[in-house]
Amino acid sequence: MGVRRQVNVACILKDEPIEALIGTWSLIHVGFAMSRINEEEAALTLDVLRQLGEAQVEIEAMQASERMLAS
Amino acid sequence: MNQQLRPPRRVVADRVTLAHGGGGKAMRDLIEDVFTSVFAPPGMEDQARLMHPSLLEPGAQLAFTTDSFVVSPMEFPGGDIGTIAVCGTVNDLVVGGARPLWLSAAFIIEEGVPITILRRIAASMQRAAEAAGVRIVTGDTKVVGKGSGDGVFVTTSGVGVIPPGRTLIASSVQPGDVAIVNGVLGDHGAAILAARGDMALTTDIQSDCQPLNRLMEAVLAAAPAVRCARDATRGGLASALNEIADAAGVGVEIMEADLPLRAEVKGVCEILGLDPLYLANEGTLVLFVPPDQAEAALCAMQATEAGRGARVIGRATTAHPRTVIMKTVFGGGRIVDMLVGEQLPRIC
Amino acid sequence: MNYADEFRDPVAARGVLAAIARVTDEIGATKEKPVHIMEICGGHTHAIFRYGLDKLTPPGLEFIHGPGCPVCVLPMSRIDECVEIAERPGVIMTTFGDAMRVPGHRKSLIQAKADGADIRMVYSPLDALELARRHPDREVVFFGLGFETTTPSTALTILQAAADNQTNFSVFCNHITVPPPIKALLDDPHMILDGFVGPGHVSMVIGVRPYDFIARDYGKPIVVAGFEPLDLLQSVLMVLEQIRDGRAEVENQYSRVVPDDGNPVSLAACAEVYEPRPSFEWRGLGEIDASGVRIRPAYAAWDAEVKFGVGYGKGPRMVAEPDGCRCGDVMTGRIKPHACPQFGKGCTPEMPLGALMVSSEGACAAYYQYGGLRLEEAL
Ligand code: SF4
């Protein structure tokens, strides 16, 4: 499954055994794991984005119904 | 010709040497043991002598094409140079509406190539030929010194017959025509990249190399108004679409969201900074069909093995003539141009 | 969740785009008097064109494409030196594919390869080190280039080579840094920029603090951004909001990848292996003080400049750029790519004349390939 490649994890390993990385996401660049994805931060960013999206959907729906009423 | 009187010829060496190109016994042994005993061409003359009833039909046209194949590595997941040498030439005939009948196969072999690899290539060719319903009827071998080649180069020429009344031609595409592909894009290119090993990526991606004649016959039966088809080989879908837009003087608009792409191919492309629209395919075609027959063409395709993943990907338009534009998933647009040079990994 | 697809959601994009249009209006920016935002990084430039984002944002917002494509700004003389090393007998030159087509005075790497030099594309400097292991009789050289994102990977590879005592491996170091050219741009009296979108992958290594001077000393907002289209759009929105509110701050949109202080292991490896060069030449921008690094004398055994006797300080530098090239003007936002008289004529991706046509991350190449001008006519 997927695409496999050996990478160097020195940059993302803190004082912990390498097994600690299992199941975590990381950004890979030229064969090196450079940063562990901070899942909480990702969720926060996505929340803001989703809210902007939902607000827009509502605005569009409102505009559409106004147009309907006006016509 | 008295084949019963002598035992079948056998190659004794385990690698090809210059002697195998010398015209003597070693060469005869190689040709007979490795190639003709597998392909079983009719007779054993220097030329194939052929007849087919479909040639006699009034209005039938002979279709004739040739292509050379070089690929590194010679063997890759999903096929080898033999498979693509047969499928590529068969598909070149098929996209013109021809029913392929016969192929020639010429090999330029670099000194030192193991005989076992040649046997595997020949077996793949025969298998692909059987799958496509064609026969390999004549051929040639040459041996070049070490360093003058890269393993094996194969040239195949193909002959087929276009039945009366079929004219598939790119210049006939009209605005409004629907563009359909028969399956996922870029598998061959991605499989080769991974198989080459320089990037140390491993994947399960297999080359898509396959003959497309059954698929094409099914489509043409269901949707006889198909305007044209192109196989999206070197230069990928982008090149095929640009050629059609150019020949027909139409614009082509495709939808990013509708492009069939395997997750692994997307992954390879993101890692290496490549665009899947430019990756080579060896069993993928795009065709244009008038809108009223698009559904029929799509269903006919999906009913065949090679077309199960068929999708409508876009249409021809009067806007932006001779230009291919892709609507991105955000509704933005970008031009999909011909490939400039070779697509190189963009990493840093 | 794979932390990529979620950031390509078209519904959210519509929301961000609407907000961008709103804030652009509130600022009072128009097509005639647009607000100018520079995306510093070539990866962002590429994403803008690839996803057609510039066609979706309001006319009052103009993107200026910055100098952040390491391949584009590589000067010809460095390519010449790389070719010179590659053509020595016994050398295997390894490089990222990006650099293959960059023109030198004599030839590009792709031409040198055609002429017989053993030049191989790799995905990682580790692959180059592995080649050295497999070919003990050859000299394997890695053409190290890139910004702070890539600099640590080369450093760690050198440390690995030193630990293994792999003496037939060396690095031709062209690593450069992002902040100095931004400072150079900001010091340009013709500067028209109102704010910056910062390169997230650089900050994943160096953090966000090195950009403080942009807000503090020059009063310009900067938002460190991720590379998915929604990241980019959200960052643009954040820059616009700062402009509207009269703020100038360093903000971090890419917090899922970028810790404020960067990556300590990477930074330590870089500090161990490299020291700053007094100055480094940038194609289109000229010499910029302290904008590049070189390998410290302690690791001279893995420094191709020392090993092969080429590079800075060995003979005269040729800074001249080709006649009629306006890359500098494009990079500072004074003109759009197609306003350069060479665009599409003397300068194309097949035969690039200036830096910005070399890699698809360069503004001119992106314009050419994705059809900035033709697309406007077409739509
Ligand atoms: S068109 Fe070529 S020469 Fe002109 S600015 Fe762009 S890259 Fe430089």
mmCIF file of N, CA and C in Angstrom, chain B residues 162-210:
data_model
loop_
_atom_site.group_PDB
_atom_site.id
_atom_site.type_symbol
_atom_site.label_atom_id
_atom_site.label_comp_id
_atom_site.label_asym_id
_atom_site.label_seq_id
_atom_site.Cartn_x
_atom_site.Cartn_y
_atom_site.Cartn_z
ATOM 1 N N ILE B 162 -8.762 -1.356 -41.397
ATOM 2 C CA ILE B 162 -9.839 -0.475 -40.947
ATOM 3 C C ILE B 162 -11.089 -0.850 -41.747
ATOM 4 N N PRO B 163 -12.146 -1.319 -41.081
ATOM 5 C CA PRO B 163 -13.344 -1.727 -41.809
ATOM 6 C C PRO B 163 -13.948 -0.542 -42.564
ATOM 7 N N PRO B 164 -14.687 -0.822 -43.613
ATOM 8 C CA PRO B 164 -15.284 0.243 -44.408
ATOM 9 C C PRO B 164 -16.137 1.174 -43.547
ATOM 10 N N GLY B 165 -16.056 2.454 -43.799
ATOM 11 C CA GLY B 165 -16.932 3.405 -43.125
ATOM 12 C C GLY B 165 -16.374 3.996 -41.844
ATOM 13 N N ARG B 166 -15.267 3.463 -41.332
ATOM 14 C CA ARG B 166 -14.706 4.022 -40.098
ATOM 15 C C ARG B 166 -13.720 5.127 -40.434
ATOM 16 N N THR B 167 -13.948 6.333 -39.935
ATOM 17 C CA THR B 167 -12.924 7.369 -40.062
ATOM 18 C C THR B 167 -12.743 8.034 -38.711
ATOM 19 N N LEU B 168 -11.755 7.594 -37.993
ATOM 20 C CA LEU B 168 -11.417 8.239 -36.730
ATOM 21 C C LEU B 168 -10.293 9.216 -37.004
ATOM 22 N N ILE B 169 -10.585 10.493 -36.804
ATOM 23 C CA ILE B 169 -9.568 11.472 -37.153
ATOM 24 C C ILE B 169 -9.696 12.683 -36.241
ATOM 25 N N ALA B 170 -8.563 13.119 -35.718
ATOM 26 C CA ALA B 170 -8.566 14.154 -34.668
ATOM 27 C C ALA B 170 -9.195 15.455 -35.151
ATOM 28 N N SER B 171 -9.004 15.783 -36.425
ATOM 29 C CA SER B 171 -9.503 17.070 -36.912
ATOM 30 C C SER B 171 -11.027 17.128 -36.953
ATOM 31 N N SER B 172 -11.695 15.982 -36.766
ATOM 32 C CA SER B 172 -13.158 15.992 -36.840
ATOM 33 C C SER B 172 -13.821 16.316 -35.499
ATOM 34 N N VAL B 173 -13.024 16.499 -34.453
ATOM 35 C CA VAL B 173 -13.618 16.794 -33.134
ATOM 36 C C VAL B 173 -14.329 18.157 -33.176
ATOM 37 N N GLN B 174 -15.557 18.188 -32.645
ATOM 38 C CA GLN B 174 -16.387 19.399 -32.665
ATOM 39 C C GLN B 174 -16.558 19.931 -31.246
ATOM 40 N N PRO B 175 -16.738 21.236 -31.108
ATOM 41 C CA PRO B 175 -17.075 21.781 -29.787
ATOM 42 C C PRO B 175 -18.308 21.068 -29.235
ATOM 43 N N GLY B 176 -18.271 20.762 -27.965
ATOM 44 C CA GLY B 176 -19.378 20.033 -27.349
ATOM 45 C C GLY B 176 -19.086 18.552 -27.210
ATOM 46 N N ASP B 177 -18.178 18.019 -28.022
ATOM 47 C CA ASP B 177 -17.834 16.597 -27.910
ATOM 48 C C ASP B 177 -17.292 16.300 -26.516
ATOM 49 N N VAL B 178 -17.561 15.084 -26.084
ATOM 50 C CA VAL B 178 -17.209 14.688 -24.719
ATOM 51 C C VAL B 178 -15.906 13.883 -24.732
ATOM 52 N N ALA B 179 -15.012 14.162 -23.792
ATOM 53 C CA ALA B 179 -13.739 13.435 -23.691
ATOM 54 C C ALA B 179 -13.846 12.351 -22.619
ATOM 55 N N ILE B 180 -13.498 11.131 -23.000
ATOM 56 C CA ILE B 180 -13.577 10.000 -22.066
ATOM 57 C C ILE B 180 -12.223 9.297 -22.017
ATOM 58 N N VAL B 181 -11.773 8.920 -20.826
ATOM 59 C CA VAL B 181 -10.600 8.052 -20.711
ATOM 60 C C VAL B 181 -11.051 6.686 -20.196
ATOM 61 N N ASN B 182 -10.252 5.652 -20.492
ATOM 62 C CA ASN B 182 -10.680 4.302 -20.130
ATOM 63 C C ASN B 182 -10.246 3.871 -18.736
ATOM 64 N N GLY B 183 -9.409 4.685 -18.056
ATOM 65 C CA GLY B 183 -9.004 4.258 -16.719
ATOM 66 C C GLY B 183 -7.981 5.190 -16.118
ATOM 67 N N VAL B 184 -7.416 4.755 -14.987
ATOM 68 C CA VAL B 184 -6.512 5.611 -14.215
ATOM 69 C C VAL B 184 -5.301 6.045 -15.031
ATOM 70 N N LEU B 185 -4.807 7.214 -14.700
ATOM 71 C CA LEU B 185 -3.719 7.838 -15.450
ATOM 72 C C LEU B 185 -2.379 7.668 -14.741
ATOM 73 N N GLY B 186 -1.335 7.508 -15.535
ATOM 74 C CA GLY B 186 0.017 7.630 -15.015
ATOM 75 C C GLY B 186 0.617 6.385 -14.381
ATOM 76 N N ASP B 187 -0.130 5.287 -14.374
ATOM 77 C CA ASP B 187 0.398 4.085 -13.714
ATOM 78 C C ASP B 187 1.720 3.626 -14.335
ATOM 79 N N HIS B 188 1.785 3.613 -15.657
ATOM 80 C CA HIS B 188 3.004 3.121 -16.297
ATOM 81 C C HIS B 188 4.199 3.994 -15.916
ATOM 82 N N GLY B 189 4.043 5.301 -16.076
ATOM 83 C CA GLY B 189 5.141 6.226 -15.766
ATOM 84 C C GLY B 189 5.601 6.090 -14.325
ATOM 85 N N ALA B 190 4.632 5.998 -13.406
ATOM 86 C CA ALA B 190 4.984 5.901 -11.987
ATOM 87 C C ALA B 190 5.644 4.558 -11.689
ATOM 88 N N ALA B 191 5.149 3.488 -12.307
ATOM 89 C CA ALA B 191 5.718 2.156 -12.072
ATOM 90 C C ALA B 191 7.177 2.104 -12.545
ATOM 91 N N ILE B 192 7.440 2.708 -13.705
ATOM 92 C CA ILE B 192 8.800 2.716 -14.246
ATOM 93 C C ILE B 192 9.730 3.524 -13.340
ATOM 94 N N LEU B 193 9.234 4.695 -12.924
ATOM 95 C CA LEU B 193 10.043 5.544 -12.035
ATOM 96 C C LEU B 193 10.455 4.798 -10.776
ATOM 97 N N ALA B 194 9.465 4.118 -10.185
ATOM 98 C CA ALA B 194 9.762 3.382 -8.952
ATOM 99 C C ALA B 194 10.691 2.213 -9.254
ATOM 100 N N ALA B 195 10.447 1.521 -10.380
ATOM 101 C CA ALA B 195 11.245 0.336 -10.706
ATOM 102 C C ALA B 195 12.692 0.700 -10.995
ATOM 103 N N ARG B 196 12.926 1.912 -11.495
ATOM 104 C CA ARG B 196 14.282 2.331 -11.820
ATOM 105 C C ARG B 196 15.145 2.380 -10.563
ATOM 106 N N GLY B 197 14.516 2.695 -9.445
ATOM 107 C CA GLY B 197 15.225 2.561 -8.178
ATOM 108 C C GLY B 197 16.080 3.737 -7.768
ATOM 109 N N ASP B 198 16.331 4.725 -8.658
ATOM 110 C CA ASP B 198 17.223 5.836 -8.273
ATOM 111 C C ASP B 198 16.625 6.643 -7.139
ATOM 112 N N MET B 199 15.302 6.654 -7.039
ATOM 113 C CA MET B 199 14.676 7.482 -6.024
ATOM 114 C C MET B 199 14.370 6.676 -4.754
ATOM 115 N N ALA B 200 14.717 5.394 -4.795
ATOM 116 C CA ALA B 200 14.530 4.515 -3.635
ATOM 117 C C ALA B 200 13.105 4.541 -3.093
ATOM 118 N N LEU B 201 12.137 4.567 -3.990
ATOM 119 C CA LEU B 201 10.736 4.494 -3.588
ATOM 120 C C LEU B 201 10.220 3.100 -3.926
ATOM 121 N N THR B 202 9.438 2.518 -3.047
ATOM 122 C CA THR B 202 8.781 1.275 -3.423
ATOM 123 C C THR B 202 7.270 1.461 -3.377
ATOM 124 N N THR B 203 6.610 0.881 -4.350
ATOM 125 C CA THR B 203 5.152 0.978 -4.433
ATOM 126 C C THR B 203 4.618 -0.323 -5.005
ATOM 127 N N ASP B 204 3.315 -0.466 -4.969
ATOM 128 C CA ASP B 204 2.684 -1.621 -5.608
ATOM 129 C C ASP B 204 2.132 -1.255 -6.976
ATOM 130 N N ILE B 205 2.477 -0.079 -7.486
ATOM 131 C CA ILE B 205 1.900 0.361 -8.763
ATOM 132 C C ILE B 205 2.408 -0.536 -9.889
ATOM 133 N N GLN B 206 1.478 -1.008 -10.727
ATOM 134 C CA GLN B 206 1.816 -1.833 -11.881
ATOM 135 C C GLN B 206 1.626 -0.993 -13.144
ATOM 136 N N SER B 207 2.449 -1.265 -14.149
ATOM 137 C CA SER B 207 2.233 -0.631 -15.444
ATOM 138 C C SER B 207 0.856 -1.019 -15.963
ATOM 139 N N ASP B 208 0.224 -0.115 -16.690
ATOM 140 C CA ASP B 208 -1.109 -0.391 -17.222
ATOM 141 C C ASP B 208 -1.043 -1.050 -18.591
ATOM 142 N N CYS B 209 0.148 -1.526 -19.025
ATOM 143 C CA CYS B 209 0.250 -1.930 -20.430
ATOM 144 C C CYS B 209 -0.717 -3.064 -20.761
ATOM 145 N N GLN B 210 -1.532 -2.822 -21.769
ATOM 146 C CA GLN B 210 -2.562 -3.764 -22.183
ATOM 147 C C GLN B 210 -3.027 -3.386 -23.587
#
